[in-house]
PDB file of C-alpha atoms and ligand atoms in Angstrom:
ATOM      1  CA  MET A   1      31.762  54.083  21.304  1.00 71.00           C
ATOM      2  CA  ALA A   2      30.178  49.863  21.589  1.00 75.00           C
ATOM      3  CA  LYS A   3      26.803  50.003  22.375  1.00 77.00           C
ATOM      4  CA  LYS A   4      25.844  48.416  25.788  1.00 80.00           C
ATOM      5  CA  THR A   5      22.196  46.618  24.243  1.00 80.00           C
ATOM      6  CA  GLN A   6      23.798  43.618  23.355  1.00 81.00           C
ATOM      7  CA  GLN A   7      25.720  43.175  26.963  1.00 86.00           C
ATOM      8  CA  THR A   8      27.075  38.586  27.580  1.00 88.00           C
ATOM      9  CA  LYS A   9      24.585  37.646  30.819  1.00 89.00           C
ATOM     10  CA  PHE A  10      24.467  35.102  33.117  1.00 88.00           C
ATOM     11  CA  ILE A  11      22.421  33.623  32.235  1.00 86.00           C
ATOM     12  CA  GLY A  12      23.408  30.868  35.794  1.00 85.00           C
ATOM     13  CA  GLN A  13      21.963  29.955  38.932  1.00 86.00           C
ATOM     14  CA  VAL A  14      22.658  32.165  41.426  1.00 91.00           C
ATOM     15  CA  THR A  15      25.549  29.551  43.978  1.00 93.00           C
ATOM     16  CA  LYS A  16      24.825  29.357  47.342  1.00 95.00           C
ATOM     17  CA  ILE A  17      26.996  30.222  49.710  1.00 97.00           C
ATOM     18  CA  ARG A  18      27.645  27.794  52.448  1.00 96.00           C
ATOM     19  CA  GLN A  19      30.376  29.494  54.284  1.00 97.00           C
ATOM     20  CA  THR A  20      33.051  32.382  53.462  1.00 97.00           C
ATOM     21  CA  GLU A  21      34.989  31.178  56.485  1.00 97.00           C
ATOM     22  CA  PRO A  22      38.381  29.658  56.581  1.00 97.00           C
ATOM     23  CA  GLN A  23      37.932  30.016  53.064  1.00 97.00           C
ATOM     24  CA  THR A  24      34.063  30.145  50.927  1.00 97.00           C
ATOM     25  CA  VAL A  25      32.904  26.771  50.009  1.00 96.00           C
ATOM     26  CA  ILE A  26      29.869  26.852  47.662  1.00 96.00           C
ATOM     27  CA  GLU A  27      27.062  24.188  46.707  1.00 94.00           C
ATOM     28  CA  TRP A  28      27.150  23.474  43.068  1.00 89.00           C
ATOM     29  CA  PRO A  29      24.389  20.911  42.885  1.00 86.00           C
ATOM     30  CA  ARG A  30      25.348  18.472  40.200  1.00 87.00           C
ATOM     31  CA  ALA A  31      22.526  15.391  38.823  1.00 89.00           C
ATOM     32  CA  LEU A  32      23.268  12.298  37.663  1.00 91.00           C
ATOM     33  CA  THR A  33      21.789  10.055  35.192  1.00 93.00           C
ATOM     34  CA  HIS A  34      21.081   6.048  36.779  1.00 92.00           C
ATOM     35  CA  VAL A  35      21.275   3.721  33.798  1.00 95.00           C
ATOM     36  CA  HIS A  36      19.167   0.905  34.493  1.00 95.00           C
ATOM     37  CA  THR A  37      17.892  -1.909  32.051  1.00 97.00           C
ATOM     38  CA  TYR A  38      14.922  -3.863  32.317  1.00 97.00           C
ATOM     39  CA  GLY A  39      16.868  -6.452  30.843  1.00 97.00           C
ATOM     40  CA  MET A  40      14.993  -9.813  30.592  1.00 97.00           C
ATOM     41  CA  LEU A  41      11.870  -7.633  31.698  1.00 98.00           C
ATOM     42  CA  SER A  42      11.731  -5.486  29.043  1.00 98.00           C
ATOM     43  CA  PRO A  43       8.695  -7.209  26.935  1.00 98.00           C
ATOM     44  CA  PHE A  44       6.769  -6.378  29.843  1.00 98.00           C
ATOM     45  CA  PHE A  45       7.858  -2.568  29.580  1.00 97.00           C
ATOM     46  CA  GLN A  46       6.906  -2.465  25.618  1.00 97.00           C
ATOM     47  CA  GLY A  47       3.723  -4.448  26.178  1.00 98.00           C
ATOM     48  CA  LEU A  48       2.532  -1.019  27.971  1.00 98.00           C
ATOM     49  CA  LYS A  49       3.462   1.401  25.613  1.00 96.00           C
ATOM     50  CA  GLU A  50       1.414  -0.933  23.640  1.00 97.00           C
ATOM     51  CA  GLY A  51      -1.777  -0.911  25.165  1.00 98.00           C
ATOM     52  CA  LYS A  52      -0.472  -4.499  26.245  1.00 98.00           C
ATOM     53  CA  LEU A  53      -0.376  -6.414  30.202  1.00 98.00           C
ATOM     54  CA  LYS A  54       1.708  -9.496  30.408  1.00 98.00           C
ATOM     55  CA  ALA A  55       2.550 -11.441  32.636  1.00 98.00           C
ATOM     56  CA  THR A  56       5.296 -15.049  33.286  1.00 98.00           C
ATOM     57  CA  PHE A  57       4.316 -18.068  33.635  1.00 98.00           C
ATOM     58  CA  CYS A  58       6.554 -20.984  34.405  1.00 98.00           C
ATOM     59  CA  PRO A  59       6.618 -23.475  31.110  1.00 98.00           C
ATOM     60  CA  ASN A  60       7.695 -26.622  34.053  1.00 98.00           C
ATOM     61  CA  LYS A  61       5.225 -28.657  33.118  1.00 97.00           C
ATOM     62  CA  LYS A  62       6.398 -30.049  37.003  1.00 97.00           C
ATOM     63  CA  CYS A  63       5.919 -26.922  38.716  1.00 98.00           C
ATOM     64  CA  PRO A  64       3.671 -26.713  41.496  1.00 97.00           C
ATOM     65  CA  GLU A  65       2.717 -22.470  40.707  1.00 96.00           C
ATOM     66  CA  ASP A  66       1.107 -22.609  37.390  1.00 95.00           C
ATOM     67  CA  ARG A  67      -0.100 -19.149  37.432  1.00 98.00           C
ATOM     68  CA  LEU A  68       0.578 -15.992  36.327  1.00 98.00           C
ATOM     69  CA  TRP A  69       3.198 -12.789  37.731  1.00 98.00           C
ATOM     70  CA  ILE A  70       2.453  -9.372  37.586  1.00 98.00           C
ATOM     71  CA  PRO A  71       4.639  -7.532  38.402  1.00 96.00           C
ATOM     72  CA  PRO A  72       7.269  -9.947  35.187  1.00 97.00           C
ATOM     73  CA  ARG A  73       9.772 -12.429  37.200  1.00 97.00           C
ATOM     74  CA  ALA A  74      12.297 -12.919  34.654  1.00 97.00           C
ATOM     75  CA  HIS A  75      13.018 -16.201  36.352  1.00 98.00           C
ATOM     76  CA  CYS A  76      10.203 -18.862  37.723  1.00 98.00           C
ATOM     77  CA  PRO A  77      10.280 -18.017  42.079  1.00 96.00           C
ATOM     78  CA  ASP A  78       8.922 -21.638  42.865  1.00 96.00           C
ATOM     79  CA  CYS A  79      11.821 -23.977  40.242  1.00 97.00           C
ATOM     80  CA  HIS A  80      13.812 -21.154  38.182  1.00 97.00           C
ATOM     81  CA  THR A  81      13.514 -21.819  35.155  1.00 98.00           C
ATOM     82  CA  GLU A  82      12.921 -19.366  32.402  1.00 98.00           C
ATOM     83  CA  MET A  83       9.670 -17.834  32.393  1.00 98.00           C
ATOM     84  CA  LYS A  84       7.542 -17.022  28.836  1.00 98.00           C
ATOM     85  CA  TRP A  85       4.973 -14.342  28.313  1.00 98.00           C
ATOM     86  CA  LYS A  86       1.800 -14.407  27.944  1.00 98.00           C
ATOM     87  CA  THR A  87      -0.800 -10.866  27.571  1.00 98.00           C
ATOM     88  CA  LEU A  88      -3.667 -10.757  29.211  1.00 98.00           C
ATOM     89  CA  ARG A  89      -6.878 -10.059  27.183  1.00 97.00           C
ATOM     90  CA  ASN A  90      -8.406  -6.380  26.718  1.00 97.00           C
ATOM     91  CA  PRO A  91     -10.308  -5.515  28.237  1.00 97.00           C
ATOM     92  CA  VAL A  92      -8.122  -6.416  31.629  1.00 98.00           C
ATOM     93  CA  ILE A  93     -10.611  -6.275  33.866  1.00 98.00           C
ATOM     94  CA  GLY A  94      -9.735  -6.816  37.881  1.00 98.00           C
ATOM     95  CA  LYS A  95     -10.833  -6.523  41.987  1.00 98.00           C
ATOM     96  CA  VAL A  96      -9.771  -3.848  44.265  1.00 98.00           C
ATOM     97  CA  TYR A  97      -8.074  -5.959  46.747  1.00 98.00           C
ATOM     98  CA  ALA A  98      -6.774  -3.521  48.935  1.00 98.00           C
ATOM     99  CA  PHE A  99      -6.239   0.120  49.211  1.00 98.00           C
ATOM    100  CA  THR A 100      -4.426   3.498  50.559  1.00 98.00           C
ATOM    101  CA  GLU A 101      -4.680   6.967  50.152  1.00 97.00           C
ATOM    102  CA  VAL A 102      -1.348   7.750  49.097  1.00 95.00           C
ATOM    103  CA  VAL A 103      -1.083  11.957  50.768  1.00 94.00           C
ATOM    104  CA  TYR A 104       2.469  12.171  51.595  1.00 92.00           C
ATOM    105  CA  ALA A 105       4.434  10.301  48.197  1.00 87.00           C
ATOM    106  CA  GLY A 106       8.168   9.252  48.805  1.00 84.00           C
ATOM    107  CA  THR A 107      10.625  10.972  47.129  1.00 81.00           C
ATOM    108  CA  GLY A 108      11.046   9.866  43.893  1.00 83.00           C
ATOM    109  CA  ILE A 109       6.925   9.264  43.354  1.00 87.00           C
ATOM    110  CA  GLU A 110       5.521  10.665  40.027  1.00 91.00           C
ATOM    111  CA  LEU A 111       2.619  11.056  40.390  1.00 94.00           C
ATOM    112  CA  SER A 112       0.706  14.202  42.225  1.00 94.00           C
ATOM    113  CA  THR A 113      -0.615  13.012  45.049  1.00 93.00           C
ATOM    114  CA  PRO A 114      -3.118  12.399  46.828  1.00 95.00           C
ATOM    115  CA  TYR A 115      -3.639   9.362  45.030  1.00 96.00           C
ATOM    116  CA  TRP A 116      -5.194   5.845  45.763  1.00 97.00           C
ATOM    117  CA  GLN A 117      -3.148   3.383  45.323  1.00 97.00           C
ATOM    118  CA  ILE A 118      -4.713   0.082  44.553  1.00 98.00           C
ATOM    119  CA  ASP A 119      -3.408  -4.006  44.899  1.00 98.00           C
ATOM    120  CA  VAL A 120      -5.900  -5.961  42.087  1.00 98.00           C
ATOM    121  CA  GLN A 121      -6.662  -9.253  42.164  1.00 98.00           C
ATOM    122  CA  LEU A 122      -6.353 -10.619  38.438  1.00 98.00           C
ATOM    123  CA  PRO A 123      -8.234 -13.211  37.741  1.00 96.00           C
ATOM    124  CA  GLY A 124      -5.191 -16.537  37.396  1.00 97.00           C
ATOM    125  CA  LEU A 125      -2.293 -14.315  38.644  1.00 98.00           C
ATOM    126  CA  ALA A 126      -0.167 -15.631  41.497  1.00 97.00           C
ATOM    127  CA  THR A 127       0.568 -12.028  42.235  1.00 97.00           C
ATOM    128  CA  VAL A 128      -1.414  -9.178  43.489  1.00 98.00           C
ATOM    129  CA  PRO A 129      -0.249  -6.238  41.504  1.00 97.00           C
ATOM    130  CA  LYS A 130      -0.148  -2.731  42.593  1.00 96.00           C
ATOM    131  CA  SER A 131      -1.108   0.307  40.517  1.00 97.00           C
ATOM    132  CA  TYR A 132      -3.547   3.444  40.830  1.00 97.00           C
ATOM    133  CA  LEU A 133      -6.760   4.264  40.438  1.00 98.00           C
ATOM    134  CA  LEU A 134      -6.523   6.912  38.065  1.00 97.00           C
ATOM    135  CA  TYR A 135      -9.985   8.638  39.189  1.00 97.00           C
ATOM    136  CA  GLY A 136     -12.705   7.881  41.893  1.00 97.00           C
ATOM    137  CA  LYS A 137     -12.337   6.192  45.304  1.00 97.00           C
ATOM    138  CA  PRO A 138     -12.014   2.943  45.290  1.00 98.00           C
ATOM    139  CA  TYR A 139     -13.216   0.419  47.746  1.00 98.00           C
ATOM    140  CA  ILE A 140     -12.675  -3.647  48.936  1.00 98.00           C
ATOM    141  CA  GLY A 141     -14.449  -5.996  45.258  1.00 98.00           C
ATOM    142  CA  MET A 142     -15.200  -3.078  43.508  1.00 98.00           C
ATOM    143  CA  LYS A 143     -14.243  -3.499  39.520  1.00 98.00           C
ATOM    144  CA  VAL A 144     -11.788  -1.949  37.901  1.00 98.00           C
ATOM    145  CA  MET A 145     -10.111  -2.106  33.989  1.00 98.00           C
ATOM    146  CA  ALA A 146      -6.633  -1.597  33.293  1.00 98.00           C
ATOM    147  CA  GLU A 147      -5.950   1.856  30.802  1.00 98.00           C
ATOM    148  CA  PHE A 148      -2.415   2.210  29.424  1.00 98.00           C
ATOM    149  CA  ARG A 149      -1.025   5.656  28.753  1.00 96.00           C
ATOM    150  CA  THR A 150       0.046   4.902  24.770  1.00 96.00           C
ATOM    151  CA  GLU A 151       0.207   8.262  23.946  1.00 96.00           C
ATOM    152  CA  LYS A 152       4.128   9.823  25.788  1.00 95.00           C
ATOM    153  CA  PRO A 153       4.650   6.919  27.579  1.00 95.00           C
ATOM    154  CA  SER A 154       7.088   7.339  31.108  1.00 95.00           C
ATOM    155  CA  ASN A 155       8.394   4.334  29.719  1.00 95.00           C
ATOM    156  CA  THR A 156       7.888   3.468  33.092  1.00 95.00           C
ATOM    157  CA  VAL A 157       4.894   0.765  35.170  1.00 95.00           C
ATOM    158  CA  LEU A 158       3.180   4.069  35.582  1.00 95.00           C
ATOM    159  CA  ASP A 159       2.394   3.360  31.918  1.00 96.00           C
ATOM    160  CA  TYR A 160      -0.584   1.349  33.477  1.00 97.00           C
ATOM    161  CA  TYR A 161      -3.301   2.362  35.707  1.00 97.00           C
ATOM    162  CA  TRP A 162      -7.062   1.434  36.442  1.00 98.00           C
ATOM    163  CA  VAL A 163      -9.915   3.172  36.452  1.00 98.00           C
ATOM    164  CA  PRO A 164     -13.421   1.750  37.661  1.00 98.00           C
ATOM    165  CA  VAL A 165     -15.465  -0.171  35.895  1.00 97.00           C
ATOM    166  CA  GLU A 166     -18.447   0.657  36.999  1.00 78.00           C
TER     167      GLU A 166
HETATM  168 ZN1  LIG B 201       8.660 -23.078  37.892  1.00 93.27          ZN
END
């Protein structure tokens, strides 16, 4: 007679029954993979993994906008010329322009809450990029320095963040 010790086991999740009348309907969750390209902005994300903050600029000498863009733009918003890349020199130091405490994050936010979302003013930029403060409490004008998630990068924009300089 066979031993009962090596039985085949059910290792799945118990299926939720939604209704039994007039017939049984179960919930069978499915996950889907969203395939997304960074396209012409790929150098920005590659840069973060290497500890570099990369901005784009318009190479058109006649363009009215000669400042840098972060988040980067593939094409100039002002004259539609294909942008070029410039790596900001480390340490990248900016000033807190605005901040808010995120207590209840929206679906898909991959940061623990509460966290400080900060907008950082950087010299030479046409934009005020939004990111987060890794620790400390922000105030308007606070000096912050960019740091990078070079070990175990998330391969997302979360691979750079700010830390207090003082
Ligand atoms: Zn332009």
